Short mmCIF file of N, CA, C and O in Angstrom, two decimals:
data_model
loop_
_atom_site.label_atom_id
_atom_site.label_comp_id
_atom_site.label_asym_id
_atom_site.label_seq_id
_atom_site.Cartn_x
_atom_site.Cartn_y
_atom_site.Cartn_z
N GLN A 26 99.98 81.71 100.38
CA GLN A 26 101.17 81.28 99.43
C GLN A 26 101.48 80.09 99.58
O GLN A 26 101.52 79.53 100.71
N THR A 27 101.58 79.32 98.53
CA THR A 27 102.06 78.02 98.67
C THR A 27 103.04 77.63 97.59
O THR A 27 103.29 78.47 96.92
N LYS A 28 103.67 76.41 97.87
CA LYS A 28 104.62 76.29 97.03
C LYS A 28 104.84 74.91 96.68
O LYS A 28 104.58 73.88 97.69
N GLU A 29 104.85 74.64 95.30
CA GLU A 29 104.69 73.10 95.02
C GLU A 29 105.90 72.54 94.05
O GLU A 29 106.30 73.29 93.27
N GLY A 30 106.67 71.47 94.54
CA GLY A 30 107.46 70.84 93.38
C GLY A 30 106.74 70.41 92.10
O GLY A 30 105.90 69.87 92.23
N VAL A 31 107.31 70.73 90.91
CA VAL A 31 106.82 70.61 89.69
C VAL A 31 107.74 69.66 88.84
O VAL A 31 107.32 69.22 87.82
N ALA A 32 109.03 69.63 89.10
CA ALA A 32 110.08 68.96 88.51
C ALA A 32 110.83 68.33 89.65
O ALA A 32 111.40 68.64 90.59
N PHE A 33 111.23 66.89 89.18
CA PHE A 33 112.07 66.17 90.27
C PHE A 33 113.04 65.35 89.57
O PHE A 33 113.09 65.10 88.47
N ARG A 34 114.21 65.22 90.32
CA ARG A 34 115.42 64.14 89.90
C ARG A 34 115.00 62.81 90.16
O ARG A 34 114.12 62.27 90.77
N SER A 35 115.63 61.91 89.49
CA SER A 35 115.44 60.56 89.70
C SER A 35 115.47 60.30 91.28
O SER A 35 114.76 59.16 91.42
N ASP A 36 116.25 60.87 91.96
CA ASP A 36 116.19 60.47 93.47
C ASP A 36 114.89 61.11 94.36
O ASP A 36 114.65 61.39 95.44
N GLU A 37 113.81 61.75 93.51
CA GLU A 37 112.78 62.40 93.86
C GLU A 37 112.99 63.59 94.55
O GLU A 37 112.08 64.31 95.39
N GLN A 38 114.20 64.30 94.47
CA GLN A 38 114.45 65.65 95.15
C GLN A 38 113.90 66.90 94.06
O GLN A 38 114.21 66.59 92.90
N ALA A 39 113.21 67.61 94.35
CA ALA A 39 112.80 68.73 93.48
C ALA A 39 113.65 69.50 93.29
O ALA A 39 114.58 69.81 93.61
N THR A 40 113.46 69.95 91.98
CA THR A 40 114.65 70.66 91.07
C THR A 40 113.72 71.99 90.68
O THR A 40 114.33 72.95 90.01
N ARG A 41 112.42 72.18 90.71
CA ARG A 41 111.64 73.28 90.23
C ARG A 41 110.29 73.28 91.02
O ARG A 41 109.68 72.26 91.38
N PHE A 42 110.17 74.50 91.49
CA PHE A 42 108.92 74.60 92.29
C PHE A 42 108.13 75.89 91.76
O PHE A 42 108.62 76.78 91.09
N ASN A 43 106.75 75.49 91.88
CA ASN A 43 105.93 76.63 91.71
C ASN A 43 105.32 77.50 93.02
O ASN A 43 104.97 76.94 94.03
N MET A 44 105.42 78.72 92.77
CA MET A 44 105.09 79.57 94.07
C MET A 44 103.77 80.01 93.71
O MET A 44 103.71 81.08 92.82
N THR A 45 102.80 79.90 94.47
CA THR A 45 101.18 80.48 94.27
C THR A 45 100.92 81.35 95.19
O THR A 45 101.02 81.21 96.40
N LEU A 46 100.60 82.48 94.84
CA LEU A 46 100.32 83.60 95.88
C LEU A 46 98.70 84.08 95.55
O LEU A 46 98.60 84.16 94.21
N GLU A 47 97.93 84.05 96.51
CA GLU A 47 96.33 84.23 96.21
C GLU A 47 96.18 85.59 97.43
O GLU A 47 96.74 85.46 98.39
N ALA A 48 95.39 86.56 96.81
CA ALA A 48 95.09 87.62 97.56
C ALA A 48 93.51 88.20 97.61
O ALA A 48 93.19 88.03 96.18
N ARG A 49 92.93 88.43 98.40
CA ARG A 49 91.54 89.12 98.40
C ARG A 49 91.68 90.37 98.82
O ARG A 49 92.45 90.79 99.58
N PHE A 50 90.82 91.18 97.99
CA PHE A 50 90.72 92.78 98.61
C PHE A 50 89.22 93.17 98.36
O PHE A 50 88.61 92.49 97.90
N ALA A 51 88.87 94.21 99.07
CA ALA A 51 87.68 94.83 99.19
C ALA A 51 87.84 96.14 99.47
O ALA A 51 88.69 96.64 100.27
N LEU A 52 87.07 97.08 98.53
CA LEU A 52 87.04 98.59 98.57
C LEU A 52 85.75 98.97 99.30
O LEU A 52 84.69 98.57 99.03
N ARG A 53 86.06 99.60 100.52
CA ARG A 53 85.05 99.99 101.32
C ARG A 53 84.63 101.43 101.30
O ARG A 53 85.64 101.99 101.17
N GLU A 54 83.53 101.88 101.49
CA GLU A 54 83.29 103.39 101.73
C GLU A 54 83.93 103.76 102.84
O GLU A 54 83.92 103.15 103.84
N PHE A 55 84.42 104.99 102.83
CA PHE A 55 84.76 105.50 103.96
C PHE A 55 83.77 105.98 105.12
O PHE A 55 82.81 106.49 104.97
N GLY A 56 84.26 105.70 106.29
CA GLY A 56 83.33 105.63 107.24
C GLY A 56 82.26 104.64 107.57
O GLY A 56 82.18 104.20 108.33
N GLY A 57 81.64 104.58 106.59
CA GLY A 57 80.41 103.55 106.72
C GLY A 57 80.85 102.02 106.69
O GLY A 57 80.47 100.96 107.03
N GLY A 58 81.85 101.57 105.81
CA GLY A 58 82.37 100.49 105.46
C GLY A 58 81.60 99.59 104.50
O GLY A 58 82.11 98.38 104.67
N ALA A 59 80.58 99.90 104.11
CA ALA A 59 79.87 99.21 102.99
C ALA A 59 81.10 98.90 101.85
O ALA A 59 81.56 99.82 101.34
N ILE A 60 80.74 97.64 101.38
CA ILE A 60 81.82 97.24 100.37
C ILE A 60 81.20 97.77 98.86
O ILE A 60 80.13 97.77 98.56
N ILE A 61 82.24 98.45 98.18
CA ILE A 61 82.11 98.96 97.13
C ILE A 61 82.43 97.99 95.87
O ILE A 61 81.43 97.70 95.04
N THR A 62 83.43 97.39 96.01
CA THR A 62 83.59 96.37 95.10
C THR A 62 84.66 95.51 96.03
O THR A 62 85.29 95.86 96.79
N GLN A 63 84.71 94.12 95.30
CA GLN A 63 85.78 93.30 95.98
C GLN A 63 86.32 92.08 94.90
O GLN A 63 85.26 92.08 93.59
N GLY A 64 87.14 91.48 95.19
CA GLY A 64 87.77 90.37 94.44
C GLY A 64 88.88 89.73 94.86
O GLY A 64 89.15 89.87 96.05
N SER A 65 89.57 89.02 94.03
CA SER A 65 90.90 88.41 94.39
C SER A 65 91.74 88.24 93.12
O SER A 65 91.31 88.69 92.12
N GLY A 66 92.92 88.32 93.59
CA GLY A 66 93.99 88.06 92.64
C GLY A 66 94.82 86.59 92.63
O GLY A 66 95.03 86.32 94.03
N ARG A 67 95.52 86.02 91.61
CA ARG A 67 96.10 84.95 91.96
C ARG A 67 97.33 85.03 91.06
O ARG A 67 97.23 85.38 89.87
N SER A 68 98.68 84.40 91.37
CA SER A 68 99.67 84.36 90.50
C SER A 68 100.46 83.27 90.83
O SER A 68 100.52 82.88 91.97
N VAL A 69 101.12 82.75 89.50
CA VAL A 69 102.11 81.54 89.98
C VAL A 69 103.40 81.82 89.39
O VAL A 69 103.67 82.43 88.24
N ALA A 70 104.60 81.99 90.20
CA ALA A 70 105.99 82.17 89.74
C ALA A 70 106.57 80.99 89.87
O ALA A 70 106.65 80.33 90.99
N ALA A 71 107.57 80.65 89.00
CA ALA A 71 108.10 79.24 89.03
C ALA A 71 109.78 79.68 89.41
O ALA A 71 110.34 80.90 89.12
N PHE A 72 110.32 78.96 90.09
CA PHE A 72 111.81 78.95 90.30
C PHE A 72 112.72 77.75 90.37
O PHE A 72 111.97 76.58 90.71
N ASN A 73 113.97 77.69 89.83
CA ASN A 73 114.48 76.43 89.91
C ASN A 73 115.51 76.23 91.35
O ASN A 73 115.74 77.45 92.04
N ILE A 74 115.44 74.96 91.53
CA ILE A 74 116.60 74.71 92.84
C ILE A 74 117.96 74.04 92.11
O ILE A 74 118.05 73.52 91.17
N VAL A 75 119.03 74.77 92.66
CA VAL A 75 120.42 74.43 92.12
C VAL A 75 121.13 74.11 93.53
O VAL A 75 120.68 73.92 94.71
N ARG A 76 122.48 73.77 93.33
CA ARG A 76 123.23 73.27 94.40
C ARG A 76 123.73 74.27 95.37
O ARG A 76 124.09 74.08 96.45
N SER A 77 123.58 75.71 94.99
CA SER A 77 123.96 76.73 95.88
C SER A 77 122.73 77.15 97.03
O SER A 77 121.52 77.54 96.23
N GLU A 78 122.84 76.96 98.10
CA GLU A 78 121.81 77.50 98.96
C GLU A 78 121.50 79.00 98.99
O GLU A 78 120.27 79.31 98.80
N PHE A 79 122.59 79.58 98.58
CA PHE A 79 122.32 81.44 98.50
C PHE A 79 121.65 81.50 97.28
O PHE A 79 120.51 82.12 97.22
N ALA A 80 121.68 81.01 96.27
CA ALA A 80 121.19 80.83 94.79
C ALA A 80 119.58 80.19 94.92
O ALA A 80 118.59 81.23 94.24
N ASN A 81 119.39 79.49 95.90
CA ASN A 81 118.10 78.99 96.07
C ASN A 81 116.95 79.99 96.94
O ASN A 81 115.97 80.14 96.47
N ILE A 82 117.94 80.62 97.76
CA ILE A 82 116.94 81.54 98.78
C ILE A 82 116.88 82.67 97.79
O ILE A 82 115.71 83.40 97.78
N THR A 83 117.78 83.19 96.94
CA THR A 83 117.34 84.24 96.20
C THR A 83 116.40 83.98 95.20
O THR A 83 115.62 84.95 94.77
N ALA A 84 116.29 82.70 94.59
CA ALA A 84 115.38 82.30 93.47
C ALA A 84 114.16 82.50 94.06
O ALA A 84 113.01 83.00 93.60
N GLU A 85 113.97 81.88 95.25
CA GLU A 85 112.57 81.85 95.89
C GLU A 85 111.86 83.36 96.33
O GLU A 85 111.01 83.60 95.93
N ALA A 86 112.93 84.08 96.79
CA ALA A 86 112.61 85.48 97.11
C ALA A 86 112.24 86.32 96.00
O ALA A 86 111.20 86.99 95.79
N ASP A 87 112.98 85.86 94.87
CA ASP A 87 112.71 86.81 93.36
C ASP A 87 111.12 86.23 93.25
O ASP A 87 110.37 87.03 92.44
N ALA A 88 110.87 84.77 93.06
CA ALA A 88 109.62 84.34 92.83
C ALA A 88 108.49 84.87 93.71
O ALA A 88 107.49 85.42 93.07
N GLN A 89 108.98 85.08 94.81
CA GLN A 89 107.56 85.67 95.93
C GLN A 89 107.45 87.23 95.43
O GLN A 89 106.31 87.51 95.16
N ARG A 90 108.70 87.84 94.78
CA ARG A 90 108.37 89.26 94.53
C ARG A 90 107.65 89.41 93.16
O ARG A 90 106.81 90.63 93.12
N ARG A 91 108.11 88.50 92.04
CA ARG A 91 107.37 88.57 91.03
C ARG A 91 105.72 88.10 91.11
O ARG A 91 104.88 88.94 90.49
N ALA A 92 105.61 87.14 92.01
CA ALA A 92 104.09 86.66 92.25
C ALA A 92 103.41 88.00 92.89
O ALA A 92 102.15 88.05 92.55
N ALA A 93 103.83 88.57 93.79
CA ALA A 93 103.09 89.71 94.47
C ALA A 93 102.97 91.12 93.64
O ALA A 93 102.09 91.43 93.63
N ARG A 94 103.98 91.35 92.61
CA ARG A 94 103.99 92.11 91.90
C ARG A 94 102.76 91.82 90.73
O ARG A 94 101.78 92.79 90.46
N GLN A 95 102.51 90.63 90.27
CA GLN A 95 101.77 90.21 89.40
C GLN A 95 100.28 90.29 90.14
O GLN A 95 99.13 90.87 89.59
N VAL A 96 100.14 89.94 91.22
CA VAL A 96 98.87 90.13 92.12
C VAL A 96 98.54 91.57 92.41
O VAL A 96 97.25 91.90 92.07
N ALA A 97 99.39 92.29 92.39
CA ALA A 97 99.03 93.71 92.90
C ALA A 97 98.64 94.65 91.59
O ALA A 97 97.66 95.16 91.54
N ASP A 98 99.19 94.26 90.48
CA ASP A 98 98.95 94.52 89.19
C ASP A 98 97.47 94.29 88.61
O ASP A 98 96.74 95.18 88.19
N ASN A 99 97.12 92.92 88.95
CA ASN A 99 95.77 92.73 88.80
C ASN A 99 94.81 93.35 89.56
O ASN A 99 93.90 93.74 88.82
N ILE A 100 95.06 93.59 90.73
CA ILE A 100 94.11 94.24 91.55
C ILE A 100 93.96 95.65 91.37
O ILE A 100 92.89 96.21 91.05
N ALA A 101 95.10 96.48 90.92
CA ALA A 101 95.06 97.67 90.30
C ALA A 101 94.28 97.98 89.13
O ALA A 101 93.35 98.65 89.04
N LEU A 102 94.49 96.74 88.22
CA LEU A 102 93.82 96.74 86.87
C LEU A 102 92.21 96.94 87.15
O LEU A 102 91.45 97.38 86.86
N ARG A 103 91.86 95.73 88.14
CA ARG A 103 90.44 95.61 88.35
C ARG A 103 89.83 97.05 89.25
O ARG A 103 88.67 97.08 88.89
N LEU A 104 90.65 97.51 89.98
CA LEU A 104 90.09 98.64 90.59
C LEU A 104 90.11 99.72 89.43
O LEU A 104 89.00 100.64 89.45
N GLY A 105 90.99 100.02 88.45
CA GLY A 105 90.81 100.90 87.64
C GLY A 105 89.80 100.75 86.64
O GLY A 105 89.11 101.55 86.44
N VAL A 106 89.36 99.26 86.35
CA VAL A 106 88.15 99.34 85.60
C VAL A 106 86.93 99.44 86.47
O VAL A 106 86.00 100.28 85.92
N HIS A 107 86.73 99.08 87.63
CA HIS A 107 85.82 99.54 88.43
C HIS A 107 85.29 101.33 88.53
O HIS A 107 84.31 101.75 88.11
N PHE A 108 86.64 101.98 88.51
CA PHE A 108 86.33 103.30 88.56
C PHE A 108 86.28 104.02 87.16
O PHE A 108 85.52 104.74 87.19
N ALA A 109 86.68 103.32 86.36
CA ALA A 109 86.27 103.95 84.96
C ALA A 109 85.04 103.93 84.49
O ALA A 109 84.32 104.55 83.94
N GLY A 110 84.21 102.83 85.19
CA GLY A 110 82.76 102.42 84.77
C GLY A 110 81.95 103.36 85.93
O GLY A 110 80.82 103.33 85.72
N SER A 111 82.55 104.04 87.10
CA SER A 111 81.68 104.52 88.12
C SER A 111 81.43 105.99 87.42
O SER A 111 82.13 106.83 87.08
N PRO A 112 80.25 106.49 87.78
CA PRO A 112 79.80 107.73 87.54
C PRO A 112 80.53 108.69 88.45
O PRO A 112 81.01 108.40 89.49
N GLY A 113 80.88 110.18 87.79
CA GLY A 113 81.49 111.05 88.65
C GLY A 113 83.02 111.48 88.79
O GLY A 113 83.44 111.99 89.25
#
């Protein structure tokens, strides 16, 4: 997970951040451990910085949740595609 400032005030204070989350996954055979399929997911979620520290903490946590949900959905979709093409 990384956080990068993408909008700045004239005093160079960040007012908007992009939260990037990347995850790798591997589906393995039970017992043998051979990799059946593998891949990765990536998501970027943005949040604004305001004068309220509580609002900033909440906004960052929300961005983390949104990014994690997008990555999880992407991995689930990839696994669904894999199983849809698998015999049996």
